Short mmCIF file of C-alpha atoms in Angstrom, two decimals:
data_model
loop_
_atom_site.label_atom_id
_atom_site.label_comp_id
_atom_site.label_asym_id
_atom_site.label_seq_id
_atom_site.Cartn_x
_atom_site.Cartn_y
_atom_site.Cartn_z
CA MET A 1 -17.38 21.67 -1.46
CA GLU A 2 -14.34 22.93 -2.99
CA ILE A 3 -11.36 20.82 -3.94
CA ARG A 4 -8.31 23.57 -4.05
CA ASN A 5 -5.54 24.20 -6.39
CA ILE A 6 -1.78 21.86 -6.66
CA ASP A 7 0.11 24.81 -5.27
CA SER A 8 4.03 24.57 -6.11
CA SER A 9 4.74 25.56 -2.45
CA LEU A 10 3.29 23.36 -0.77
CA ASN A 11 6.19 21.05 1.21
CA PHE A 12 4.26 19.32 2.97
CA LYS A 13 6.29 15.52 3.90
CA ALA A 14 3.80 13.14 4.85
CA GLY A 15 3.98 10.25 1.21
CA LYS A 16 0.35 9.30 3.42
CA VAL A 17 -1.56 7.06 0.69
CA GLN A 18 -5.42 6.93 0.93
CA VAL A 19 -7.08 4.37 -1.01
CA TYR A 20 -10.81 4.09 -1.92
CA SER A 21 -12.49 0.55 -3.70
CA ASP A 22 -15.30 -0.82 -4.31
CA PHE A 23 -16.41 -3.71 -2.54
CA ASP A 24 -17.99 -5.86 -5.35
CA GLY A 25 -15.57 -6.80 -7.86
CA THR A 26 -12.97 -5.12 -7.27
CA TYR A 27 -11.48 -5.78 -3.46
CA CYS A 28 -13.95 -8.56 -3.19
CA PRO A 29 -12.61 -10.79 -6.53
CA ALA A 30 -15.48 -13.03 -5.61
CA LYS A 31 -19.48 -13.50 -6.54
CA HIS A 32 -21.97 -13.15 -3.55
CA SER A 33 -24.32 -15.76 -5.28
CA SER A 34 -20.66 -18.40 -4.82
CA LEU A 35 -19.70 -18.25 -2.29
CA HIS A 36 -22.43 -19.92 -0.71
CA ILE A 37 -20.87 -23.25 -2.90
CA LYS A 38 -18.75 -25.20 -1.24
CA GLY A 39 -15.93 -26.01 -3.18
CA GLU A 40 -16.42 -22.82 -5.67
CA ASN A 41 -13.69 -20.22 -5.37
CA MET A 42 -10.33 -21.31 -3.83
CA HIS A 43 -8.69 -19.17 -5.28
CA MET A 44 -9.42 -16.26 -2.26
CA SER A 45 -7.67 -18.06 0.68
CA GLU A 46 -4.70 -17.36 -1.91
CA TYR A 47 -5.60 -13.53 -2.28
CA CYS A 48 -6.61 -12.58 0.96
CA LYS A 49 -3.55 -13.99 1.79
CA LYS A 50 -1.39 -12.08 -0.64
CA MET A 51 -3.70 -8.36 0.56
CA ASP A 52 -3.27 -9.54 4.31
CA LYS A 53 0.38 -9.27 3.43
CA PHE A 54 0.27 -6.45 1.03
CA PHE A 55 -1.87 -4.31 3.59
CA GLU A 56 0.87 -5.24 6.72
CA SER A 57 3.77 -4.53 4.38
CA THR A 58 2.70 -0.51 3.50
CA ASN A 59 1.33 -0.32 6.99
CA ARG A 60 -0.01 3.57 7.95
CA ASP A 61 1.27 4.41 4.97
CA ILE A 62 -1.92 3.20 3.62
CA ARG A 63 -4.84 3.94 4.50
CA PHE A 64 -7.55 0.97 3.33
CA HIS A 65 -10.85 2.35 2.61
CA VAL A 66 -13.88 1.25 1.15
CA THR A 67 -17.14 2.95 -0.38
CA THR A 68 -20.21 -0.17 -2.22
CA GLY A 69 -24.21 0.71 -2.92
CA ARG A 70 -23.82 -2.01 -0.17
CA THR A 71 -26.65 -0.48 3.15
CA PHE A 72 -24.87 -2.24 6.51
CA GLY A 73 -26.12 -4.84 6.97
CA GLU A 74 -25.57 -6.71 3.45
CA PHE A 75 -21.76 -5.52 3.86
CA GLU A 76 -22.03 -7.31 6.86
CA ALA A 77 -23.46 -10.84 6.06
CA ILE A 78 -20.95 -11.22 3.37
CA PHE A 79 -18.05 -9.96 5.52
CA HIS A 80 -20.11 -13.85 7.72
CA LEU A 81 -20.59 -15.99 3.95
CA LEU A 82 -16.92 -14.87 4.04
CA LYS A 83 -15.72 -16.16 7.64
CA MET A 84 -17.84 -19.06 7.42
CA ARG A 85 -15.76 -20.20 3.47
CA ASN A 86 -12.80 -19.05 6.76
CA PHE A 87 -11.56 -16.13 3.66
CA ARG A 88 -9.65 -13.63 5.80
CA LEU A 89 -10.05 -10.36 3.78
CA PRO A 90 -8.46 -8.12 5.98
CA LEU A 91 -11.42 -6.09 7.00
CA PRO A 92 -10.61 -1.72 5.76
CA GLU A 93 -9.97 0.53 8.07
CA SER A 94 -13.67 2.59 7.52
CA PHE A 95 -16.03 1.26 4.81
CA ILE A 96 -18.85 4.66 3.23
CA SER A 97 -22.36 2.49 2.75
CA LYS A 98 -25.20 2.42 -0.09
CA ASN A 99 -23.35 4.55 -2.42
CA GLY A 100 -21.59 7.95 -0.53
CA SER A 101 -23.94 7.85 2.19
CA ASP A 102 -23.02 6.83 6.20
CA GLU A 103 -19.07 6.10 7.15
CA PHE A 104 -18.81 3.51 9.36
CA ILE A 105 -14.39 3.57 11.52
CA LYS A 106 -13.32 -0.03 12.20
CA ASN A 107 -13.05 0.07 16.11
CA GLY A 108 -11.56 -4.00 16.28
CA SER A 109 -9.97 -6.27 14.71
CA ASP A 110 -9.62 -8.99 12.59
CA ILE A 111 -8.90 -11.53 13.87
CA ASN A 112 -11.87 -11.51 16.91
CA PHE A 113 -13.43 -10.98 13.73
CA TYR A 114 -12.75 -13.51 12.27
CA GLU A 115 -12.48 -15.91 15.99
CA LYS A 116 -14.87 -13.89 17.27
CA GLY A 117 -17.41 -13.11 14.89
CA ILE A 118 -16.97 -9.68 16.66
CA PHE A 119 -17.79 -7.28 13.26
CA PRO A 120 -15.60 -4.54 14.15
CA TYR A 121 -18.48 -1.37 12.55
CA LYS A 122 -21.89 -0.86 14.60
CA TYR A 123 -24.09 1.12 12.51
CA ALA A 124 -25.21 2.42 15.83
CA GLU A 125 -21.82 4.20 15.96
CA PRO A 126 -21.68 6.15 12.20
CA ASN A 127 -18.65 8.76 11.87
CA LEU A 128 -20.41 12.08 12.94
CA ALA A 129 -17.77 14.01 11.63
CA LYS A 130 -18.75 13.27 8.00
CA GLU A 131 -22.65 13.98 9.13
CA ASN A 132 -21.91 16.87 10.75
CA ALA A 133 -20.56 18.83 7.81
CA ILE A 134 -23.39 17.38 5.70
CA LYS A 135 -25.61 18.86 7.94
CA ALA A 136 -23.59 22.28 8.17
CA ILE A 137 -23.92 22.32 4.09
CA THR A 138 -26.92 21.66 3.43
CA ASN A 139 -29.07 21.25 6.71
CA TRP A 140 -29.90 17.58 6.54
CA ASP A 141 -30.06 15.76 9.23
CA GLY A 142 -30.68 11.21 8.39
CA SER A 143 -31.76 10.60 12.34
CA LYS A 144 -34.80 13.79 12.70
CA ILE A 145 -36.17 13.29 8.87
CA LYS A 146 -36.57 9.22 10.21
CA ASP A 147 -38.45 9.74 12.85
CA PHE A 148 -40.15 12.87 11.48
CA ILE A 149 -41.51 10.33 8.71
CA ARG A 150 -42.13 7.73 11.13
CA ALA A 151 -44.59 10.00 12.94
CA LEU A 152 -45.71 10.81 9.73
CA ALA A 153 -46.58 7.15 9.11
CA ASP A 154 -47.81 6.19 11.99
CA ARG A 155 -50.97 9.57 11.62
CA TYR A 156 -51.46 8.32 8.29
CA LYS A 157 -52.09 4.18 10.06
CA LEU A 158 -49.18 2.71 7.59
CA PRO A 159 -47.07 0.07 8.87
CA ILE A 160 -43.44 0.83 8.09
CA ILE A 161 -41.11 -2.14 8.15
CA GLU A 162 -37.66 -1.17 8.39
CA ALA A 163 -34.55 -3.74 7.48
CA TYR A 164 -31.43 -3.74 5.78
CA SER A 165 -31.53 -5.17 2.72
CA GLU A 166 -34.54 -5.32 -0.47
CA ASN A 167 -32.28 -8.63 -2.40
CA SER A 168 -33.23 -12.03 -2.06
CA VAL A 169 -34.31 -14.30 1.53
CA SER A 170 -31.45 -16.65 0.17
CA ASP A 171 -29.00 -13.69 0.59
CA TYR A 172 -30.22 -12.15 3.83
CA GLY A 173 -31.59 -14.75 5.46
CA GLU A 174 -34.58 -11.90 8.00
CA ASN A 175 -33.03 -9.03 7.63
CA SER A 176 -34.08 -8.99 3.54
CA LEU A 177 -37.28 -6.47 2.50
CA PHE A 178 -39.00 -10.01 1.78
CA SER A 179 -38.87 -12.18 4.64
CA ASP A 180 -41.33 -13.95 5.85
CA GLY A 181 -43.50 -10.93 8.00
CA LYS A 182 -42.09 -8.25 6.30
CA LEU A 183 -43.21 -7.23 2.46
CA ASN A 184 -44.85 -10.01 -0.20
CA ALA A 185 -42.27 -9.85 -3.46
CA ASP A 186 -45.07 -12.11 -5.31
CA GLU A 187 -47.71 -9.47 -3.82
CA TRP A 188 -48.21 -7.84 -7.63
CA GLN A 189 -49.65 -10.48 -9.64
CA LYS A 190 -52.74 -10.39 -6.69
CA LEU A 191 -53.24 -6.79 -9.28
CA PRO A 192 -55.45 -7.44 -11.79
CA SER A 193 -53.49 -7.01 -15.62
CA ARG A 194 -54.65 -7.53 -19.23
CA GLU A 195 -51.87 -9.53 -21.43
CA GLY A 196 -49.28 -9.43 -18.86
CA ARG A 197 -49.50 -5.48 -17.38
CA ILE A 198 -50.82 -4.31 -14.43
CA ILE A 199 -54.54 -1.93 -15.12
CA GLU A 200 -55.20 0.65 -13.14
CA HIS A 201 -58.28 -0.81 -10.49
CA ASN A 202 -59.74 -0.20 -7.19
CA PRO A 203 -60.50 -0.65 -4.69
CA PRO A 204 -57.32 -1.08 -3.85
CA VAL A 205 -55.13 -4.77 -3.06
CA ALA A 206 -51.87 -4.50 -2.54
CA ASP A 207 -51.32 -3.78 1.39
CA TYR A 208 -51.77 -0.91 2.72
CA VAL A 209 -47.88 -1.22 3.79
CA LEU A 210 -44.41 0.95 3.43
CA GLY A 211 -41.26 -0.68 3.09
CA SER A 212 -37.76 0.83 4.51
CA ARG A 213 -33.94 -0.03 3.41
CA LYS A 214 -31.43 1.18 6.15
CA ASP A 215 -29.47 2.88 4.34
CA GLY A 216 -27.77 5.04 7.61
CA ASN A 217 -28.95 8.35 8.08
CA LEU A 218 -27.79 10.18 5.57
CA LYS A 219 -29.95 8.32 2.88
CA ILE A 220 -33.74 7.57 3.11
CA ASN A 221 -34.80 4.67 -0.27
CA LEU A 222 -39.07 4.73 0.31
CA ILE A 223 -40.03 1.31 -1.20
CA PHE A 224 -44.33 0.96 -1.35
CA SER A 225 -47.38 -1.13 -2.40
CA PRO A 226 -47.18 -1.82 -5.44
CA ASP A 227 -50.87 -0.93 -5.62
CA TYR A 228 -49.41 3.11 -5.80
CA GLY A 229 -49.71 4.01 -9.64
CA TYR A 230 -52.58 1.73 -10.61
CA CYS A 231 -55.54 2.60 -7.90
CA SER A 232 -56.43 5.85 -7.56
CA GLU A 233 -57.32 5.73 -3.52
CA ARG A 234 -53.49 4.69 -2.98
CA ASN A 235 -51.66 6.64 -5.41
CA ASN A 236 -54.16 9.84 -2.99
CA ILE A 237 -52.76 8.63 0.04
CA TYR A 238 -49.74 8.33 -0.91
CA ASP A 239 -49.55 11.45 -2.70
CA ASN A 240 -50.66 13.46 -0.14
CA PHE A 241 -47.73 11.53 3.02
CA MET A 242 -44.86 12.28 0.37
CA LYS A 243 -46.35 16.35 -0.55
CA GLU A 244 -46.24 16.49 3.86
CA VAL A 245 -43.21 14.64 3.77
CA LYS A 246 -41.58 17.21 1.16
CA GLU A 247 -43.42 20.35 3.06
CA TYR A 248 -41.18 19.15 5.81
CA LEU A 249 -37.75 19.14 4.24
CA GLU A 250 -38.27 22.67 2.15
CA ASN A 251 -40.10 23.57 6.07
CA ASN A 252 -36.79 22.87 7.41
CA ASN A 253 -34.50 24.78 4.43
CA ILE A 254 -33.00 20.68 3.94
CA LYS A 255 -30.89 21.09 1.02
CA TYR A 256 -32.32 17.49 -0.59
CA SER A 257 -32.70 14.94 -4.14
CA MET A 258 -35.74 13.22 -4.63
CA ALA A 259 -35.74 10.07 -7.14
CA TRP A 260 -38.24 7.90 -8.65
CA ASP A 261 -37.13 3.53 -9.33
CA VAL A 262 -39.38 3.15 -11.77
CA PRO A 263 -41.58 -0.18 -10.72
CA SER A 264 -40.02 -2.57 -13.16
CA LYS A 265 -39.66 -6.82 -11.79
CA TYR A 266 -36.38 -6.38 -10.72
CA ASN A 267 -38.03 -4.78 -7.76
CA HIS A 268 -40.47 -6.48 -7.08
CA TYR A 269 -43.07 -3.72 -9.28
CA ARG A 270 -43.53 -0.72 -6.45
CA ASN A 271 -41.72 2.56 -7.24
CA HIS A 272 -39.35 3.56 -4.86
CA CYS A 273 -38.25 6.72 -3.42
CA ASN A 274 -34.68 7.88 -2.51
CA ILE A 275 -33.85 10.97 -0.89
CA THR A 276 -30.90 12.37 -0.33
CA PRO A 277 -28.97 15.22 0.70
CA LYS A 278 -28.27 17.54 -2.53
CA ILE A 279 -24.50 18.44 -2.50
CA ASN A 280 -23.40 21.19 -4.88
CA ASN A 281 -26.94 20.48 -6.63
CA SER A 282 -26.64 16.95 -7.13
CA ALA A 283 -26.80 13.85 -4.79
CA LEU A 284 -24.89 12.16 -2.26
CA THR A 285 -22.60 9.90 -3.41
CA LYS A 286 -19.48 8.55 -4.01
CA LEU A 287 -17.18 11.75 -5.02
CA TYR A 288 -18.05 13.16 -1.71
CA ASP A 289 -15.66 11.65 0.90
CA THR A 290 -13.24 11.18 -2.16
CA LYS A 291 -13.06 14.27 -2.75
CA ILE A 292 -12.47 15.73 0.52
CA ALA A 293 -9.53 12.92 0.54
CA LEU A 294 -8.11 14.78 -2.14
CA SER A 295 -8.47 18.52 -0.62
CA GLU A 296 -6.76 17.07 1.83
CA ALA A 297 -3.74 15.12 -0.29
CA ILE A 298 -3.26 17.76 -3.02
CA ARG A 299 -2.70 20.11 1.23
CA ASN A 300 -0.96 17.24 2.35
CA ASN A 301 1.07 16.52 -0.03
CA ASP A 302 0.11 13.00 -0.42
CA MET A 303 -2.62 10.97 -2.72
CA VAL A 304 -4.96 9.21 -3.48
CA ILE A 305 -6.72 5.94 -4.62
CA VAL A 306 -9.79 5.25 -6.63
CA ALA A 307 -10.69 1.82 -7.26
CA GLY A 308 -13.64 0.63 -8.92
CA ASP A 309 -15.52 -2.17 -11.45
CA GLY A 310 -19.09 -0.41 -12.26
CA SER A 311 -21.43 2.15 -13.11
CA ASN A 312 -21.55 3.38 -9.26
CA ASP A 313 -18.22 3.92 -9.85
CA PHE A 314 -18.21 5.88 -12.40
CA ASP A 315 -18.28 9.99 -10.85
CA MET A 316 -15.86 8.87 -8.80
CA LEU A 317 -13.20 7.48 -11.33
CA ASN A 318 -13.64 9.83 -13.45
CA PRO A 319 -10.66 13.04 -12.92
CA LEU A 320 -13.04 15.78 -14.39
CA GLU A 321 -15.43 15.90 -11.50
CA TYR A 322 -11.93 16.20 -9.33
CA ILE A 323 -12.07 19.53 -11.31
CA GLU A 324 -14.17 23.28 -9.26
CA LYS A 325 -16.70 25.06 -10.44
CA LYS A 326 -14.56 27.86 -10.03
CA ASP A 327 -11.46 26.36 -12.29
CA TRP A 328 -14.51 25.85 -15.04
CA GLU A 329 -15.51 29.72 -15.06
CA LYS A 330 -11.55 29.86 -15.76
CA TYR A 331 -10.88 28.03 -18.30
CA LYS A 332 -14.18 29.45 -19.52
CA LYS A 333 -13.34 32.79 -19.67
CA ASN A 334 -12.57 34.35 -23.26
CA SER A 335 -12.72 30.64 -24.76
CA GLN A 336 -13.91 29.89 -28.47
CA PHE A 337 -16.27 26.57 -27.43
CA LYS A 338 -18.02 27.60 -24.33
CA ASN A 339 -20.34 25.29 -25.24
CA PHE A 340 -18.13 22.91 -23.92
CA TYR A 341 -17.92 24.42 -20.62
CA ASP A 342 -21.76 25.19 -20.09
CA SER A 343 -22.03 21.28 -21.09
CA ASP A 344 -22.41 18.22 -18.41
CA MET A 345 -19.87 16.17 -17.36
CA ARG A 346 -20.66 13.26 -19.56
CA THR A 347 -20.21 15.54 -22.57
CA LYS A 348 -16.93 17.32 -21.23
CA LEU A 349 -15.85 13.78 -20.66
CA LYS A 350 -17.05 13.00 -25.25
CA HIS A 351 -14.89 15.75 -26.77
CA ILE A 352 -11.89 15.89 -24.88
CA LYS A 353 -11.68 11.90 -25.53
CA GLU A 354 -12.42 13.13 -29.30
CA ALA A 355 -10.22 16.56 -28.66
CA LEU A 356 -7.30 14.32 -27.54
CA ASP A 357 -7.90 11.65 -30.14
CA GLY A 358 -7.06 14.56 -32.09
CA TYR A 359 -10.51 15.01 -33.91
CA ASN A 360 -11.09 18.26 -32.84
CA GLU A 361 -8.02 20.03 -33.07
CA PRO A 362 -8.65 23.87 -31.92
CA LEU A 363 -10.21 22.29 -27.68
CA LYS A 364 -7.06 19.76 -27.58
CA LYS A 365 -5.30 23.14 -28.17
CA GLU A 366 -6.68 25.03 -26.03
CA LEU A 367 -7.53 22.24 -22.76
CA GLU A 368 -3.67 21.89 -23.15
CA ASN A 369 -2.70 25.60 -23.42
CA LYS A 370 -5.23 27.38 -21.01
CA GLY A 371 -4.61 24.32 -18.18
CA LEU A 372 -7.12 22.10 -17.68
CA ILE A 373 -4.97 19.18 -19.06
CA ALA A 374 -1.70 20.07 -16.43
CA GLN A 375 -4.44 20.35 -14.40
CA ILE A 376 -5.67 17.09 -14.65
CA LYS A 377 -1.96 16.00 -14.85
CA GLU A 378 -0.41 17.70 -11.68
CA MET A 379 -3.43 16.41 -10.00
CA PRO A 380 -2.43 13.41 -6.95
CA LEU A 381 -4.93 10.93 -8.00
CA TYR A 382 -5.63 8.29 -9.74
CA SER A 383 -8.34 6.18 -11.03
CA ILE A 384 -7.90 2.40 -10.49
CA ILE A 385 -10.06 -0.47 -13.39
CA VAL A 386 -10.97 -3.23 -13.78
CA ASP A 387 -10.96 -5.17 -17.04
CA LYS A 388 -14.33 -5.99 -17.36
CA ASN A 389 -15.42 -5.06 -20.81
CA ASN A 390 -17.25 -1.87 -19.77
CA SER A 391 -17.77 0.67 -21.88
CA LYS A 392 -18.51 3.23 -19.49
CA LEU A 393 -15.57 2.83 -17.59
CA LYS A 394 -13.41 1.97 -20.66
CA GLN A 395 -14.10 5.83 -22.28
CA ILE A 396 -12.56 6.66 -18.65
CA LYS A 397 -9.34 4.57 -19.64
CA GLU A 398 -8.81 6.51 -22.80
CA THR A 399 -9.43 9.07 -22.33
CA PHE A 400 -6.78 9.31 -19.55
CA GLY A 401 -4.81 6.41 -19.56
CA ARG A 402 -2.42 8.19 -21.59
CA PHE A 403 -1.40 10.34 -18.57
CA GLY A 404 -0.93 7.83 -16.77
CA LYS A 405 -3.91 9.00 -13.74
CA ILE A 406 -5.87 5.56 -15.14
CA ILE A 407 -5.13 1.74 -14.37
CA GLU A 408 -6.10 -0.78 -16.08
CA ILE A 409 -6.58 -4.56 -13.68
CA SER A 410 -7.90 -7.96 -14.11
CA ASN A 411 -9.95 -9.24 -11.55
CA GLY A 412 -7.49 -9.87 -8.26
CA ASP A 413 -4.97 -7.81 -9.21
CA LEU A 414 -5.82 -4.24 -7.02
CA ASP A 415 -2.14 -4.84 -5.46
CA ILE A 416 -0.77 -4.55 -8.12
CA GLY A 417 -2.83 -1.88 -9.60
CA ILE A 418 -2.35 0.19 -6.57
CA LYS A 419 1.54 -0.16 -6.09
CA SER A 420 1.85 1.02 -9.46
CA ALA A 421 -0.26 4.54 -8.86
CA ILE A 422 2.15 4.98 -6.27
CA LYS A 423 5.23 4.50 -8.46
CA THR A 424 3.78 6.02 -11.06
CA HIS A 425 2.85 9.59 -8.22
CA ALA A 426 6.46 8.52 -7.34
CA ASP A 427 8.52 8.85 -9.43
CA SER A 428 6.41 12.15 -11.04
CA SER A 429 6.49 14.12 -7.56
CA VAL A 430 9.13 14.92 -5.77
CA ARG A 431 8.14 16.17 -3.36
CA PHE A 432 5.57 13.28 -2.27
CA LYS A 433 8.88 10.47 -2.98
CA LYS A 434 10.85 12.74 -0.35
CA GLY A 435 8.08 12.59 2.01
CA MET A 436 7.89 8.13 2.15
CA SER A 437 8.84 6.43 4.21
CA GLU A 438 12.40 4.52 4.11
CA LYS A 439 10.30 1.38 4.66
CA PHE A 440 7.10 2.25 2.43
CA LYS A 441 9.69 3.19 -0.22
CA LYS A 442 11.42 0.05 0.03
CA TYR A 443 8.24 -2.05 -0.44
CA ILE A 444 6.94 0.21 -3.49
CA LEU A 445 10.39 1.32 -5.21
CA GLY A 446 12.55 -0.57 -4.17
CA VAL A 447 14.73 2.52 -3.62
CA THR A 448 17.14 1.52 0.50
CA LYS A 449 18.65 3.79 2.30
CA LYS A 450 21.50 6.99 1.43
CA LYS A 451 24.61 5.92 3.62
CA ASP A 452 25.26 9.30 4.83
CA ASN A 453 28.14 10.57 2.69
CA LYS A 454 28.94 12.54 5.93
CA THR A 455 29.70 9.08 7.39
CA LEU A 456 31.41 7.30 5.47
CA ILE A 457 34.43 10.49 4.98
CA ILE A 458 34.51 10.11 9.01
CA VAL A 459 34.68 6.88 8.83
CA PHE A 460 36.87 6.91 5.79
CA GLY A 461 39.64 9.54 8.10
CA LEU A 462 39.47 7.33 11.28
CA ILE A 463 40.94 4.36 9.10
CA ILE A 464 43.24 6.37 7.95
CA SER A 465 43.82 8.33 10.54
CA CYS A 466 45.08 5.11 12.62
CA LEU A 467 47.18 3.80 9.54
CA ALA A 468 48.77 6.69 9.78
CA GLY A 469 49.38 6.60 13.88
CA GLY A 470 50.81 2.79 13.38
CA LEU A 471 53.04 3.48 10.63
CA VAL A 472 54.80 6.77 12.62
CA TYR A 473 54.81 4.76 15.39
CA LYS A 474 56.39 1.99 12.96
CA LYS A 475 58.91 4.14 12.56
CA TYR A 476 59.72 5.09 15.83
CA LYS A 477 60.10 1.91 17.45
CA THR A 478 62.37 1.32 14.22
CA GLU A 479 64.44 4.34 15.14
CA SER A 480 64.60 3.83 18.23
CA ARG A 481 65.34 0.27 18.43
CA ASN A 482 68.58 1.19 15.61
CA GLU A 483 69.69 4.37 17.88
CA SER A 484 70.23 1.67 20.74
CA ILE A 485 72.64 -0.83 18.79
CA THR A 486 74.68 2.41 17.52
CA THR A 487 75.62 3.25 21.19
#
């Protein structure tokens, strides 16, 4: 996926803004657990009214999307919880589930949801354009892959249990994988242990079952029995099962990433396998959608704002992630610091910060003279970070905040951050500012439409003509009257 360089010859008059915001702690400033408590979060009523007014005032000039770590079912559950508390948080134009997975486009109104309970997104109707675009570059067809896994599990006589969430039953009820009749959260306690650690054992103790979280078509999450890793009989079965999954992916030339979560108390001591499309040698993340949005913004003279507060937002918020490989290669050519360009993105960020802070003057001069810093400054991309003393995000802020590319906000001030980013960009980009609608300019910048000078000249001329004509007529009448009297 390529983000094209900014071309100074482009002059499309669009002036629109695409916003991609994290949900929990960024767009929704209330903790999920606290929303269950009556009397808590009373500030949410005013916040929801404020955001509703904000979007109403910027109608069609700002396109607002939520990109969340939540699954579809988790996202829907929290909006029903907000509805129950009568916190009418505006629903986004679209939301992207599970850190870059399927996008669901809004098809319905906020009124129908808050008054009739009709959720304006459908799990069975994701954005097919995104799925097809990813399929074209990776051969990934999530629906077919999942069908294969189900058929394979049936052949292994391995029951599959599917649900929207692996989180608590108290939050998600029957949508939790650990609700009644599904997986047992305490199953691991059956396993033999010594000094508080699970030990190898035979025969199997835990249930023979496979959990599958409903992450949409673009991601697969498999959850195994807590026996896996400790019981040779189960190890043999699950290893062979996963071997066949890999063979299917490879035989179909599917570019994929496979990662395992280490068993711990946080995942009920179960192995979790995460399978996603691999794009540019990396697993699918939130960054996929925002990079495409930036590419379109460059072409159309628009801008992109990304907002977040957590570690899963790091890549999306980091301006370095939006620089293409070919550009890195260009900057690397004839560089004195080739090791810098060959390092991973986080190491690059560390060294850039050090250079800009004055600890590596030669690297700083090279970054400035060869154009890397200029490219970052010119990108129509701004990152909003919610101040939560997150050390990783702080590194991004301290590195790029000096260029006005990072805006830090307090919890509940997302609208302020968005307005600040737009104003900053409008002040630095004449083309973007010219493309803004007059209503949008007035709301963001306080700018009113200038009166047409030509019109003023014409009106002024007519007034002068009328006055002059009046004087001539008055003089004529006076002279006529005097002439009559003389006669």
